[in-house]
Amino acid sequence: MKTLYAAAGAAVAIFVALLAASSYANASLQYRSQGAQGFNFSDSTTDVAMDVCNPTPFPAGFDRLAFVAFYGDSQFAEMEFREAEIAASSQARVDGMLDVDGRAALAAVFQRFADSLNGEEVEGDDIRVRMTSESRLLGFVPSSQSTEMSAGEFSDMMNGKNGFDCGE
């Protein structure tokens, strides 16, 4: 009986360790933009691509990765990527779509301009980006991780200034 409990305890410990490793790998992913092309004026979208680096010794991936841009409380753009698996200590290129809400983006620009004309301090932190990664740890345990950053931090991340450990 003690052997059965020991085996069950070992199995649970291994499962928890694998979950932790999978979560760690997903949280450690690094991103670098490969640019945008093919802007479609009728629906305000463009194709985008980026490299995703997995610097860990564990496989990682996501079902959905979204970057949502806000000015104040208004969402004005969303960049979305679907289903990517990145092997341990490697990188992969992923393709996605950038969708801009033209009215919200234009309203943000005009609001910023009006604020500056009214003598108000125009802050660079008015634009924020929320990154959300949805995945299934070990292929079946749903997980969602979100991070919010300034537009400058987002730019640094997408240009590899925060580190991109997978080389060129």
PDB file of C-alpha atoms in Angstrom:
ATOM      1  CA  MET A   1       0.000   0.000   0.000  1.00  0.00           C
ATOM      2  CA  LYS A   2       2.842   2.402   0.839  1.00  0.00           C
ATOM      3  CA  THR A   3       4.376   1.669  -2.549  1.00  0.00           C
ATOM      4  CA  LEU A   4       1.115   2.622  -4.257  1.00  0.00           C
ATOM      5  CA  TYR A   5       0.992   5.945  -2.378  1.00  0.00           C
ATOM      6  CA  ALA A   6       4.635   6.611  -3.191  1.00  0.00           C
ATOM      7  CA  ALA A   7       4.044   5.877  -6.886  1.00  0.00           C
ATOM      8  CA  ALA A   8       0.941   8.101  -6.957  1.00  0.00           C
ATOM      9  CA  GLY A   9       2.843  10.884  -5.178  1.00  0.00           C
ATOM     10  CA  ALA A  10       5.728  10.595  -7.639  1.00  0.00           C
ATOM     11  CA  ALA A  11       3.312  10.708 -10.591  1.00  0.00           C
ATOM     12  CA  VAL A  12       1.627  13.847  -9.211  1.00  0.00           C
ATOM     13  CA  ALA A  13       5.028  15.479  -8.576  1.00  0.00           C
ATOM     14  CA  ILE A  14       6.169  14.716 -12.133  1.00  0.00           C
ATOM     15  CA  PHE A  15       2.891  16.066 -13.573  1.00  0.00           C
ATOM     16  CA  VAL A  16       3.183  19.293 -11.548  1.00  0.00           C
ATOM     17  CA  ALA A  17       6.835  19.697 -12.586  1.00  0.00           C
ATOM     18  CA  LEU A  18       5.896  19.260 -16.259  1.00  0.00           C
ATOM     19  CA  LEU A  19       3.085  21.818 -15.898  1.00  0.00           C
ATOM     20  CA  ALA A  20       5.512  24.265 -14.302  1.00  0.00           C
ATOM     21  CA  ALA A  21       8.085  23.700 -17.066  1.00  0.00           C
ATOM     22  CA  SER A  22       5.450  24.217 -19.764  1.00  0.00           C
ATOM     23  CA  SER A  23       4.184  27.408 -18.103  1.00  0.00           C
ATOM     24  CA  TYR A  24       7.750  28.675 -17.671  1.00  0.00           C
ATOM     25  CA  ALA A  25       8.551  28.041 -21.347  1.00  0.00           C
ATOM     26  CA  ASN A  26       5.415  29.871 -22.515  1.00  0.00           C
ATOM     27  CA  ALA A  27       6.113  32.839 -20.233  1.00  0.00           C
ATOM     28  CA  SER A  28       9.724  33.018 -21.494  1.00  0.00           C
ATOM     29  CA  LEU A  29       8.887  33.421 -25.184  1.00  0.00           C
ATOM     30  CA  GLN A  30      10.554  36.403 -26.868  1.00  0.00           C
ATOM     31  CA  TYR A  31       9.211  38.283 -29.880  1.00  0.00           C
ATOM     32  CA  ARG A  32      10.706  40.220 -32.790  1.00  0.00           C
ATOM     33  CA  SER A  33       8.719  41.860 -35.590  1.00  0.00           C
ATOM     34  CA  GLN A  34       9.332  40.941 -39.205  1.00  0.00           C
ATOM     35  CA  GLY A  35       7.158  43.791 -40.461  1.00  0.00           C
ATOM     36  CA  ALA A  36       3.788  44.327 -42.086  1.00  0.00           C
ATOM     37  CA  GLN A  37       2.636  44.248 -45.673  1.00  0.00           C
ATOM     38  CA  GLY A  38      -0.456  44.269 -47.825  1.00  0.00           C
ATOM     39  CA  PHE A  39      -2.592  46.927 -46.121  1.00  0.00           C
ATOM     40  CA  ASN A  40      -6.266  46.503 -47.031  1.00  0.00           C
ATOM     41  CA  PHE A  41      -7.952  49.924 -46.891  1.00  0.00           C
ATOM     42  CA  SER A  42     -11.505  48.575 -47.086  1.00  0.00           C
ATOM     43  CA  ASP A  43     -11.278  46.734 -43.763  1.00  0.00           C
ATOM     44  CA  SER A  44      -8.205  48.451 -42.212  1.00  0.00           C
ATOM     45  CA  THR A  45      -6.137  45.280 -41.876  1.00  0.00           C
ATOM     46  CA  THR A  46      -2.625  44.285 -42.791  1.00  0.00           C
ATOM     47  CA  ASP A  47      -0.662  41.051 -42.719  1.00  0.00           C
ATOM     48  CA  VAL A  48       2.078  40.941 -40.082  1.00  0.00           C
ATOM     49  CA  ALA A  49       4.852  38.495 -39.270  1.00  0.00           C
ATOM     50  CA  MET A  50       7.148  38.010 -36.314  1.00  0.00           C
ATOM     51  CA  ASP A  51       9.791  35.653 -35.028  1.00  0.00           C
ATOM     52  CA  VAL A  52       9.114  33.893 -31.740  1.00  0.00           C
ATOM     53  CA  CYS A  53      12.102  32.677 -29.737  1.00  0.00           C
ATOM     54  CA  ASN A  54      11.925  29.929 -27.125  1.00  0.00           C
ATOM     55  CA  PRO A  55      15.188  30.189 -25.161  1.00  0.00           C
ATOM     56  CA  THR A  56      14.206  27.426 -22.709  1.00  0.00           C
ATOM     57  CA  PRO A  57      14.985  23.698 -22.858  1.00  0.00           C
ATOM     58  CA  PHE A  58      11.225  22.953 -22.919  1.00  0.00           C
ATOM     59  CA  PRO A  59       8.812  23.143 -25.868  1.00  0.00           C
ATOM     60  CA  ALA A  60       6.392  26.083 -25.857  1.00  0.00           C
ATOM     61  CA  GLY A  61       3.567  27.467 -27.915  1.00  0.00           C
ATOM     62  CA  PHE A  62       0.228  29.206 -27.999  1.00  0.00           C
ATOM     63  CA  ASP A  63      -3.234  28.736 -29.435  1.00  0.00           C
ATOM     64  CA  ARG A  64      -3.805  32.478 -29.675  1.00  0.00           C
ATOM     65  CA  LEU A  65      -1.501  35.431 -29.097  1.00  0.00           C
ATOM     66  CA  ALA A  66      -3.037  38.892 -29.172  1.00  0.00           C
ATOM     67  CA  PHE A  67      -1.604  42.381 -28.780  1.00  0.00           C
ATOM     68  CA  VAL A  68      -4.381  44.918 -28.147  1.00  0.00           C
ATOM     69  CA  ALA A  69      -3.543  48.628 -28.304  1.00  0.00           C
ATOM     70  CA  PHE A  70      -5.457  51.205 -26.240  1.00  0.00           C
ATOM     71  CA  TYR A  71      -5.438  54.974 -26.157  1.00  0.00           C
ATOM     72  CA  GLY A  72      -6.887  55.927 -22.791  1.00  0.00           C
ATOM     73  CA  ASP A  73      -9.808  53.542 -22.408  1.00  0.00           C
ATOM     74  CA  SER A  74     -10.426  53.034 -26.135  1.00  0.00           C
ATOM     75  CA  GLN A  75      -9.146  50.033 -28.035  1.00  0.00           C
ATOM     76  CA  PHE A  76      -7.906  51.070 -31.471  1.00  0.00           C
ATOM     77  CA  ALA A  77      -5.911  48.121 -32.819  1.00  0.00           C
ATOM     78  CA  GLU A  78      -5.447  44.386 -32.373  1.00  0.00           C
ATOM     79  CA  MET A  79      -2.708  42.182 -33.742  1.00  0.00           C
ATOM     80  CA  GLU A  80      -3.462  38.468 -33.562  1.00  0.00           C
ATOM     81  CA  PHE A  81      -1.509  35.290 -34.218  1.00  0.00           C
ATOM     82  CA  ARG A  82      -2.925  31.757 -34.134  1.00  0.00           C
ATOM     83  CA  GLU A  83      -1.460  28.384 -33.182  1.00  0.00           C
ATOM     84  CA  ALA A  84       2.299  28.153 -33.001  1.00  0.00           C
ATOM     85  CA  GLU A  85       4.556  25.484 -31.550  1.00  0.00           C
ATOM     86  CA  ILE A  86       8.142  26.456 -30.819  1.00  0.00           C
ATOM     87  CA  ALA A  87      10.602  23.685 -30.100  1.00  0.00           C
ATOM     88  CA  ALA A  88      13.009  23.954 -27.187  1.00  0.00           C
ATOM     89  CA  SER A  89      15.913  26.369 -27.758  1.00  0.00           C
ATOM     90  CA  SER A  90      14.705  27.461 -31.182  1.00  0.00           C
ATOM     91  CA  GLN A  91      12.676  30.069 -33.035  1.00  0.00           C
ATOM     92  CA  ALA A  92       9.729  30.045 -35.408  1.00  0.00           C
ATOM     93  CA  ARG A  93       8.176  32.602 -37.724  1.00  0.00           C
ATOM     94  CA  VAL A  94       4.462  33.211 -37.229  1.00  0.00           C
ATOM     95  CA  ASP A  95       2.042  35.100 -39.446  1.00  0.00           C
ATOM     96  CA  GLY A  96      -0.876  37.123 -38.196  1.00  0.00           C
ATOM     97  CA  MET A  97      -3.211  40.027 -38.852  1.00  0.00           C
ATOM     98  CA  LEU A  98      -3.244  43.606 -37.614  1.00  0.00           C
ATOM     99  CA  ASP A  99      -6.744  45.081 -37.459  1.00  0.00           C
ATOM    100  CA  VAL A 100      -7.023  48.845 -36.886  1.00  0.00           C
ATOM    101  CA  ASP A 101     -10.249  50.525 -35.834  1.00  0.00           C
ATOM    102  CA  GLY A 102      -9.850  53.614 -38.011  1.00  0.00           C
ATOM    103  CA  ARG A 103     -12.405  55.713 -36.138  1.00  0.00           C
ATOM    104  CA  ALA A 104     -10.916  54.940 -32.729  1.00  0.00           C
ATOM    105  CA  ALA A 105      -7.365  55.552 -33.981  1.00  0.00           C
ATOM    106  CA  LEU A 106      -8.342  58.863 -35.569  1.00  0.00           C
ATOM    107  CA  ALA A 107     -10.238  59.905 -32.434  1.00  0.00           C
ATOM    108  CA  ALA A 108      -7.128  59.143 -30.347  1.00  0.00           C
ATOM    109  CA  VAL A 109      -4.950  61.294 -32.608  1.00  0.00           C
ATOM    110  CA  PHE A 110      -7.413  64.201 -32.545  1.00  0.00           C
ATOM    111  CA  GLN A 111      -7.867  63.923 -28.778  1.00  0.00           C
ATOM    112  CA  ARG A 112      -4.119  64.074 -28.266  1.00  0.00           C
ATOM    113  CA  PHE A 113      -3.888  67.075 -30.615  1.00  0.00           C
ATOM    114  CA  ALA A 114      -6.783  68.854 -28.840  1.00  0.00           C
ATOM    115  CA  ASP A 115      -5.210  68.175 -25.442  1.00  0.00           C
ATOM    116  CA  SER A 116      -1.933  69.739 -26.567  1.00  0.00           C
ATOM    117  CA  LEU A 117      -3.779  72.789 -27.980  1.00  0.00           C
ATOM    118  CA  ASN A 118      -5.537  73.209 -24.631  1.00  0.00           C
ATOM    119  CA  GLY A 119      -2.173  73.348 -22.893  1.00  0.00           C
ATOM    120  CA  GLU A 120      -2.512  69.931 -21.281  1.00  0.00           C
ATOM    121  CA  GLU A 121       0.525  67.775 -20.747  1.00  0.00           C
ATOM    122  CA  VAL A 122       0.509  65.064 -23.415  1.00  0.00           C
ATOM    123  CA  GLU A 123       1.871  61.910 -21.865  1.00  0.00           C
ATOM    124  CA  GLY A 124       3.650  59.229 -23.847  1.00  0.00           C
ATOM    125  CA  ASP A 125       2.054  56.573 -21.649  1.00  0.00           C
ATOM    126  CA  ASP A 126      -1.446  57.262 -22.971  1.00  0.00           C
ATOM    127  CA  ILE A 127      -1.002  54.392 -25.419  1.00  0.00           C
ATOM    128  CA  ARG A 128      -0.830  50.958 -23.807  1.00  0.00           C
ATOM    129  CA  VAL A 129      -0.597  47.462 -25.230  1.00  0.00           C
ATOM    130  CA  ARG A 130      -2.025  44.365 -23.574  1.00  0.00           C
ATOM    131  CA  MET A 131      -0.447  41.091 -24.651  1.00  0.00           C
ATOM    132  CA  THR A 132      -2.484  37.941 -23.993  1.00  0.00           C
ATOM    133  CA  SER A 133      -1.238  34.444 -24.697  1.00  0.00           C
ATOM    134  CA  GLU A 134      -3.724  31.587 -24.575  1.00  0.00           C
ATOM    135  CA  SER A 135      -2.378  28.056 -24.622  1.00  0.00           C
ATOM    136  CA  ARG A 136      -2.896  24.533 -23.374  1.00  0.00           C
ATOM    137  CA  LEU A 137      -0.137  23.438 -21.031  1.00  0.00           C
ATOM    138  CA  LEU A 138       0.974  19.894 -21.845  1.00  0.00           C
ATOM    139  CA  GLY A 139      -1.559  20.040 -24.650  1.00  0.00           C
ATOM    140  CA  PHE A 140      -4.701  19.994 -22.505  1.00  0.00           C
ATOM    141  CA  VAL A 141      -4.607  22.305 -19.453  1.00  0.00           C
ATOM    142  CA  PRO A 142      -6.005  25.732 -20.513  1.00  0.00           C
ATOM    143  CA  SER A 143      -3.843  28.697 -19.579  1.00  0.00           C
ATOM    144  CA  SER A 144      -3.987  32.424 -20.241  1.00  0.00           C
ATOM    145  CA  GLN A 145      -1.236  34.909 -19.411  1.00  0.00           C
ATOM    146  CA  SER A 146      -1.608  38.679 -19.869  1.00  0.00           C
ATOM    147  CA  THR A 147       0.894  41.506 -19.621  1.00  0.00           C
ATOM    148  CA  GLU A 148       0.287  45.216 -20.063  1.00  0.00           C
ATOM    149  CA  MET A 149       3.009  47.549 -21.323  1.00  0.00           C
ATOM    150  CA  SER A 150       3.512  51.063 -22.648  1.00  0.00           C
ATOM    151  CA  ALA A 151       3.794  51.695 -26.379  1.00  0.00           C
ATOM    152  CA  GLY A 152       7.533  52.261 -25.905  1.00  0.00           C
ATOM    153  CA  GLU A 153       7.970  48.939 -24.108  1.00  0.00           C
ATOM    154  CA  PHE A 154       5.999  47.208 -26.866  1.00  0.00           C
ATOM    155  CA  SER A 155       8.207  48.826 -29.514  1.00  0.00           C
ATOM    156  CA  ASP A 156      11.367  47.736 -27.672  1.00  0.00           C
ATOM    157  CA  MET A 157      10.046  44.168 -27.384  1.00  0.00           C
ATOM    158  CA  MET A 158       9.069  43.933 -31.073  1.00  0.00           C
ATOM    159  CA  ASN A 159      12.450  45.318 -32.142  1.00  0.00           C
ATOM    160  CA  GLY A 160      14.396  42.800 -30.052  1.00  0.00           C
ATOM    161  CA  LYS A 161      15.726  45.421 -27.636  1.00  0.00           C
ATOM    162  CA  ASN A 162      14.528  43.380 -24.640  1.00  0.00           C
ATOM    163  CA  GLY A 163      16.582  40.438 -25.844  1.00  0.00           C
ATOM    164  CA  PHE A 164      16.113  37.856 -28.535  1.00  0.00           C
ATOM    165  CA  ASP A 165      18.221  34.899 -27.547  1.00  0.00           C
ATOM    166  CA  CYS A 166      17.777  32.873 -30.743  1.00  0.00           C
ATOM    167  CA  GLY A 167      20.345  34.720 -32.848  1.00  0.00           C
ATOM    168  CA  GLU A 168      19.674  36.351 -36.150  1.00  0.00           C
TER     169      GLU A 168
END
